[in-house]
PDB file of C-alpha atoms in Angstrom:
ATOM      1  CA  MET Y   1     -10.296 -12.195 -26.156  1.00 60.00           C
ATOM      2  CA  ARG Y   2     -12.207  -9.010 -25.380  1.00 60.00           C
ATOM      3  CA  THR Y   3     -13.093 -10.382 -21.925  1.00 44.00           C
ATOM      4  CA  VAL Y   4      -9.423 -11.100 -21.251  1.00 46.00           C
ATOM      5  CA  CYS Y   5      -8.569  -7.537 -22.218  1.00 52.00           C
ATOM      6  CA  LEU Y   6     -11.246  -6.049 -20.000  1.00 51.00           C
ATOM      7  CA  VAL Y   7     -10.062  -8.162 -17.074  1.00 40.00           C
ATOM      8  CA  ALA Y   8      -6.442  -7.192 -17.759  1.00 55.00           C
ATOM      9  CA  CYS Y   9      -7.442  -3.543 -17.993  1.00 54.00           C
ATOM     10  CA  ALA Y  10      -9.276  -3.723 -14.686  1.00 50.00           C
ATOM     11  CA  ALA Y  11      -6.298  -5.443 -13.041  1.00 48.00           C
ATOM     12  CA  VAL Y  12      -3.923  -2.812 -14.348  1.00 50.00           C
ATOM     13  CA  SER Y  13      -6.133  -0.004 -13.104  1.00 52.00           C
ATOM     14  CA  LEU Y  14      -6.115  -1.607  -9.663  1.00 42.00           C
ATOM     15  CA  LEU Y  15      -2.313  -1.771  -9.810  1.00 47.00           C
ATOM     16  CA  ALA Y  16      -2.212   1.893 -10.801  1.00 49.00           C
ATOM     17  CA  GLY Y  17      -3.656   3.013  -7.477  1.00 50.00           C
ATOM     18  CA  GLN Y  18      -6.727   3.719  -5.470  1.00 44.00           C
ATOM     19  CA  ALA Y  19      -9.896   5.248  -6.774  1.00 45.00           C
ATOM     20  CA  PRO Y  20      -9.822   9.064  -6.762  1.00 47.00           C
ATOM     21  CA  SER Y  21     -12.377   9.243  -3.955  1.00 48.00           C
ATOM     22  CA  GLN Y  22     -10.026   7.228  -1.731  1.00 50.00           C
ATOM     23  CA  GLU Y  23      -6.876   9.143  -2.691  1.00 52.00           C
ATOM     24  CA  LYS Y  24      -5.292  11.462  -0.208  1.00 58.00           C
ATOM     25  CA  LYS Y  25      -4.456  14.977  -1.332  1.00 64.00           C
ATOM     26  CA  LYS Y  26      -0.762  15.074  -2.168  1.00 68.00           C
ATOM     27  CA  ASP Y  27       1.606  17.990  -2.180  1.00 72.00           C
ATOM     28  CA  PRO Y  28       2.672  19.018  -5.661  1.00 71.00           C
ATOM     29  CA  PRO Y  29       5.883  17.294  -6.804  1.00 68.00           C
ATOM     30  CA  LYS Y  30       8.991  19.265  -5.871  1.00 81.00           C
ATOM     31  CA  THR Y  31      11.780  17.874  -8.041  1.00 85.00           C
ATOM     32  CA  ALA Y  32      11.968  17.876 -11.829  1.00 82.00           C
ATOM     33  CA  GLU Y  33      12.025  14.079 -11.747  1.00 82.00           C
ATOM     34  CA  ALA Y  34       8.893  13.970  -9.564  1.00 85.00           C
ATOM     35  CA  LYS Y  35       7.091  16.366 -11.915  1.00 88.00           C
ATOM     36  CA  LEU Y  36       7.950  14.188 -14.919  1.00 88.00           C
ATOM     37  CA  MET Y  37       6.768  11.073 -13.106  1.00 90.00           C
ATOM     38  CA  ALA Y  38       3.474  12.794 -12.207  1.00 93.00           C
ATOM     39  CA  GLN Y  39       3.029  13.681 -15.880  1.00 94.00           C
ATOM     40  CA  LYS Y  40       3.783  10.086 -16.890  1.00 94.00           C
ATOM     41  CA  LEU Y  41       1.147   8.831 -14.471  1.00 96.00           C
ATOM     42  CA  GLN Y  42      -1.398  11.337 -15.798  1.00 97.00           C
ATOM     43  CA  HIS Y  43      -0.800  10.272 -19.410  1.00 97.00           C
ATOM     44  CA  ALA Y  44      -0.882   6.576 -18.465  1.00 97.00           C
ATOM     45  CA  GLN Y  45      -4.292   7.146 -16.873  1.00 98.00           C
ATOM     46  CA  THR Y  46      -5.462   9.044 -19.967  1.00 98.00           C
ATOM     47  CA  LEU Y  47      -4.236   6.160 -22.105  1.00 98.00           C
ATOM     48  CA  LEU Y  48      -6.236   3.720 -19.960  1.00 98.00           C
ATOM     49  CA  ASP Y  49      -9.284   5.973 -20.408  1.00 98.00           C
ATOM     50  CA  GLY Y  50      -8.753   5.821 -24.178  1.00 98.00           C
ATOM     51  CA  LEU Y  51      -8.587   2.031 -24.044  1.00 98.00           C
ATOM     52  CA  THR Y  52     -11.768   1.720 -22.009  1.00 98.00           C
ATOM     53  CA  THR Y  53     -13.683   4.140 -24.251  1.00 98.00           C
ATOM     54  CA  ASN Y  54     -12.287   2.798 -27.548  1.00 98.00           C
ATOM     55  CA  ASN Y  55     -10.801   6.232 -28.336  1.00 98.00           C
ATOM     56  CA  PHE Y  56      -7.839   5.498 -30.604  1.00 98.00           C
ATOM     57  CA  ASP Y  57      -6.860   9.169 -30.943  1.00 98.00           C
ATOM     58  CA  LYS Y  58      -6.553   9.464 -27.155  1.00 98.00           C
ATOM     59  CA  ILE Y  59      -4.592   6.202 -27.005  1.00 98.00           C
ATOM     60  CA  GLY Y  60      -2.120   7.344 -29.660  1.00 98.00           C
ATOM     61  CA  LYS Y  61      -1.690  10.859 -28.270  1.00 98.00           C
ATOM     62  CA  SER Y  62      -1.124   9.550 -24.744  1.00 98.00           C
ATOM     63  CA  ALA Y  63       1.455   7.038 -25.958  1.00 98.00           C
ATOM     64  CA  ASP Y  64       3.248   9.803 -27.877  1.00 97.00           C
ATOM     65  CA  GLU Y  65       3.283  12.062 -24.796  1.00 97.00           C
ATOM     66  CA  LEU Y  66       4.620   9.233 -22.659  1.00 97.00           C
ATOM     67  CA  MET Y  67       7.416   8.678 -25.177  1.00 96.00           C
ATOM     68  CA  LEU Y  68       8.400  12.361 -25.054  1.00 94.00           C
ATOM     69  CA  ILE Y  69       8.409  12.364 -21.267  1.00 93.00           C
ATOM     70  CA  SER Y  70      10.395   9.136 -21.215  1.00 90.00           C
ATOM     71  CA  LYS Y  71      13.082  10.753 -23.318  1.00 88.00           C
ATOM     72  CA  ALA Y  72      13.080  13.908 -21.173  1.00 85.00           C
ATOM     73  CA  ALA Y  73      13.420  11.886 -17.961  1.00 68.00           C
ATOM     74  CA  GLU Y  74      16.773  10.413 -18.995  1.00 64.00           C
ATOM     75  CA  PHE Y  75      18.816  13.195 -17.466  1.00 57.00           C
ATOM     76  CA  SER Y  76      17.850  12.311 -13.910  1.00 62.00           C
ATOM     77  CA  ALA Y  77      17.500   8.561 -14.184  1.00 67.00           C
ATOM     78  CA  LEU Y  78      19.667   5.892 -12.652  1.00 79.00           C
ATOM     79  CA  LYS Y  79      22.558   4.848 -14.836  1.00 83.00           C
ATOM     80  CA  THR Y  80      22.372   1.072 -14.460  1.00 89.00           C
ATOM     81  CA  ARG Y  81      22.103  -1.661 -17.056  1.00 91.00           C
ATOM     82  CA  GLN Y  82      18.807  -2.853 -15.559  1.00 92.00           C
ATOM     83  CA  TYR Y  83      17.335   0.653 -15.725  1.00 90.00           C
ATOM     84  CA  GLU Y  84      18.341   0.889 -19.376  1.00 91.00           C
ATOM     85  CA  LEU Y  85      16.587  -2.419 -20.090  1.00 94.00           C
ATOM     86  CA  HIS Y  86      13.419  -1.201 -18.367  1.00 93.00           C
ATOM     87  CA  THR Y  87      13.538   2.071 -20.313  1.00 92.00           C
ATOM     88  CA  ASN Y  88      13.895   0.215 -23.614  1.00 94.00           C
ATOM     89  CA  SER Y  89      11.010  -2.130 -22.739  1.00 97.00           C
ATOM     90  CA  PHE Y  90       8.844   0.845 -21.789  1.00 96.00           C
ATOM     91  CA  ARG Y  91       9.540   2.573 -25.097  1.00 96.00           C
ATOM     92  CA  GLU Y  92       8.959  -0.618 -27.097  1.00 98.00           C
ATOM     93  CA  ALA Y  93       5.567  -1.017 -25.406  1.00 98.00           C
ATOM     94  CA  LEU Y  94       4.732   2.606 -26.260  1.00 98.00           C
ATOM     95  CA  MET Y  95       5.687   2.079 -29.904  1.00 98.00           C
ATOM     96  CA  THR Y  96       3.450  -0.996 -29.975  1.00 98.00           C
ATOM     97  CA  ILE Y  97       0.582   0.954 -28.403  1.00 98.00           C
ATOM     98  CA  SER Y  98       0.965   3.707 -31.021  1.00 98.00           C
ATOM     99  CA  LYS Y  99       1.034   1.201 -33.871  1.00 98.00           C
ATOM    100  CA  LYS Y 100      -1.983  -0.698 -32.545  1.00 98.00           C
ATOM    101  CA  ALA Y 101      -3.880   2.589 -32.082  1.00 98.00           C
ATOM    102  CA  LYS Y 102      -3.196   3.515 -35.721  1.00 98.00           C
ATOM    103  CA  ASP Y 103      -4.354   0.034 -36.753  1.00 98.00           C
ATOM    104  CA  LYS Y 104      -7.464   0.444 -34.547  1.00 98.00           C
ATOM    105  CA  ASN Y 105      -6.480  -2.767 -32.763  1.00 98.00           C
ATOM    106  CA  LEU Y 106      -7.891  -2.398 -29.250  1.00 98.00           C
ATOM    107  CA  ASP Y 107      -6.817  -5.843 -28.043  1.00 98.00           C
ATOM    108  CA  GLY Y 108      -3.235  -5.300 -29.194  1.00 98.00           C
ATOM    109  CA  ALA Y 109      -3.077  -1.825 -27.650  1.00 98.00           C
ATOM    110  CA  THR Y 110      -4.494  -3.155 -24.378  1.00 98.00           C
ATOM    111  CA  LEU Y 111      -1.970  -5.971 -24.172  1.00 98.00           C
ATOM    112  CA  ALA Y 112       0.849  -3.507 -24.880  1.00 98.00           C
ATOM    113  CA  TYR Y 113      -0.551  -1.253 -22.123  1.00 98.00           C
ATOM    114  CA  VAL Y 114      -0.390  -4.157 -19.670  1.00 98.00           C
ATOM    115  CA  ASP Y 115       3.210  -4.779 -20.772  1.00 98.00           C
ATOM    116  CA  MET Y 116       4.000  -1.077 -20.312  1.00 98.00           C
ATOM    117  CA  THR Y 117       2.486  -1.084 -16.825  1.00 98.00           C
ATOM    118  CA  LEU Y 118       4.417  -4.164 -15.757  1.00 98.00           C
ATOM    119  CA  THR Y 119       7.580  -2.485 -16.993  1.00 97.00           C
ATOM    120  CA  CYS Y 120       6.748   0.610 -14.912  1.00 95.00           C
ATOM    121  CA  VAL Y 121       6.249  -1.457 -11.776  1.00 96.00           C
ATOM    122  CA  ARG Y 122       9.493  -3.388 -12.303  1.00 96.00           C
ATOM    123  CA  CYS Y 123      11.457  -0.219 -13.017  1.00 93.00           C
ATOM    124  CA  HIS Y 124      10.139   1.526  -9.909  1.00 92.00           C
ATOM    125  CA  GLN Y 125      11.013  -1.542  -7.859  1.00 95.00           C
ATOM    126  CA  HIS Y 126      14.543  -1.519  -9.305  1.00 94.00           C
ATOM    127  CA  THR Y 127      14.906   2.207  -8.638  1.00 90.00           C
ATOM    128  CA  ARG Y 128      13.811   1.826  -5.008  1.00 90.00           C
ATOM    129  CA  GLU Y 129      16.197  -1.093  -4.488  1.00 91.00           C
ATOM    130  CA  GLU Y 130      19.118   0.813  -6.022  1.00 88.00           C
ATOM    131  CA  ARG Y 131      18.447   3.909  -3.966  1.00 82.00           C
ATOM    132  CA  ASN Y 132      18.067   1.867  -0.777  1.00 85.00           C
ATOM    133  CA  ALA Y 133      21.326   0.060  -1.504  1.00 83.00           C
ATOM    134  CA  ARG Y 134      23.085   3.422  -1.780  1.00 78.00           C
ATOM    135  CA  LEU Y 135      21.816   4.733   1.556  1.00 75.00           C
ATOM    136  CA  PRO Y 136      24.458   4.899   4.271  1.00 75.00           C
ATOM    137  CA  VAL Y 137      24.246   2.076   6.782  1.00 64.00           C
ATOM    138  CA  GLU Y 138      23.712   3.295  10.331  1.00 68.00           C
ATOM    139  CA  GLY Y 139      26.805   2.678  12.431  1.00 61.00           C
ATOM    140  CA  ALA Y 140      28.970   1.723   9.448  1.00 56.00           C
ATOM    141  CA  GLY Y 141      32.577   2.818   9.606  1.00 57.00           C
ATOM    142  CA  LEU Y 142      32.580   3.359  13.349  1.00 54.00           C
ATOM    143  CA  GLY Y 143      35.089   0.588  14.021  1.00 54.00           C
ATOM    144  CA  ASN Y 144      32.777  -1.582  16.130  1.00 49.00           C
TER     145      ASN Y 144
END
């Protein structure tokens, strides 16, 4: 089981992005939503660090911070049923991570982290699709 968790952890870290040495310098986030998302990413990476180093305090604290940010991000989020489902799944995964960290259950916390990450990816995909669907269509309404 530990091998499965290490493989899952490695896969999730690959999904999370490129290695820091390959990352391009980015401008600081400009909107409140972008700042919150940058903070979420930072805490998700700290949580992954806690999982890989068996640091249950770091795991629990990162999950708690992610929960606070998740609740703060509500004001600017999409108001769709699918978004609400993703938000609830994200928070359930965080609650599981916190519980598993308190129980010192690394495998359980790691599996919940994978679940959390999959929820993030699906939610971002949904958000992009919704925003793209709301963009004006070029040439629409011109009576062609």
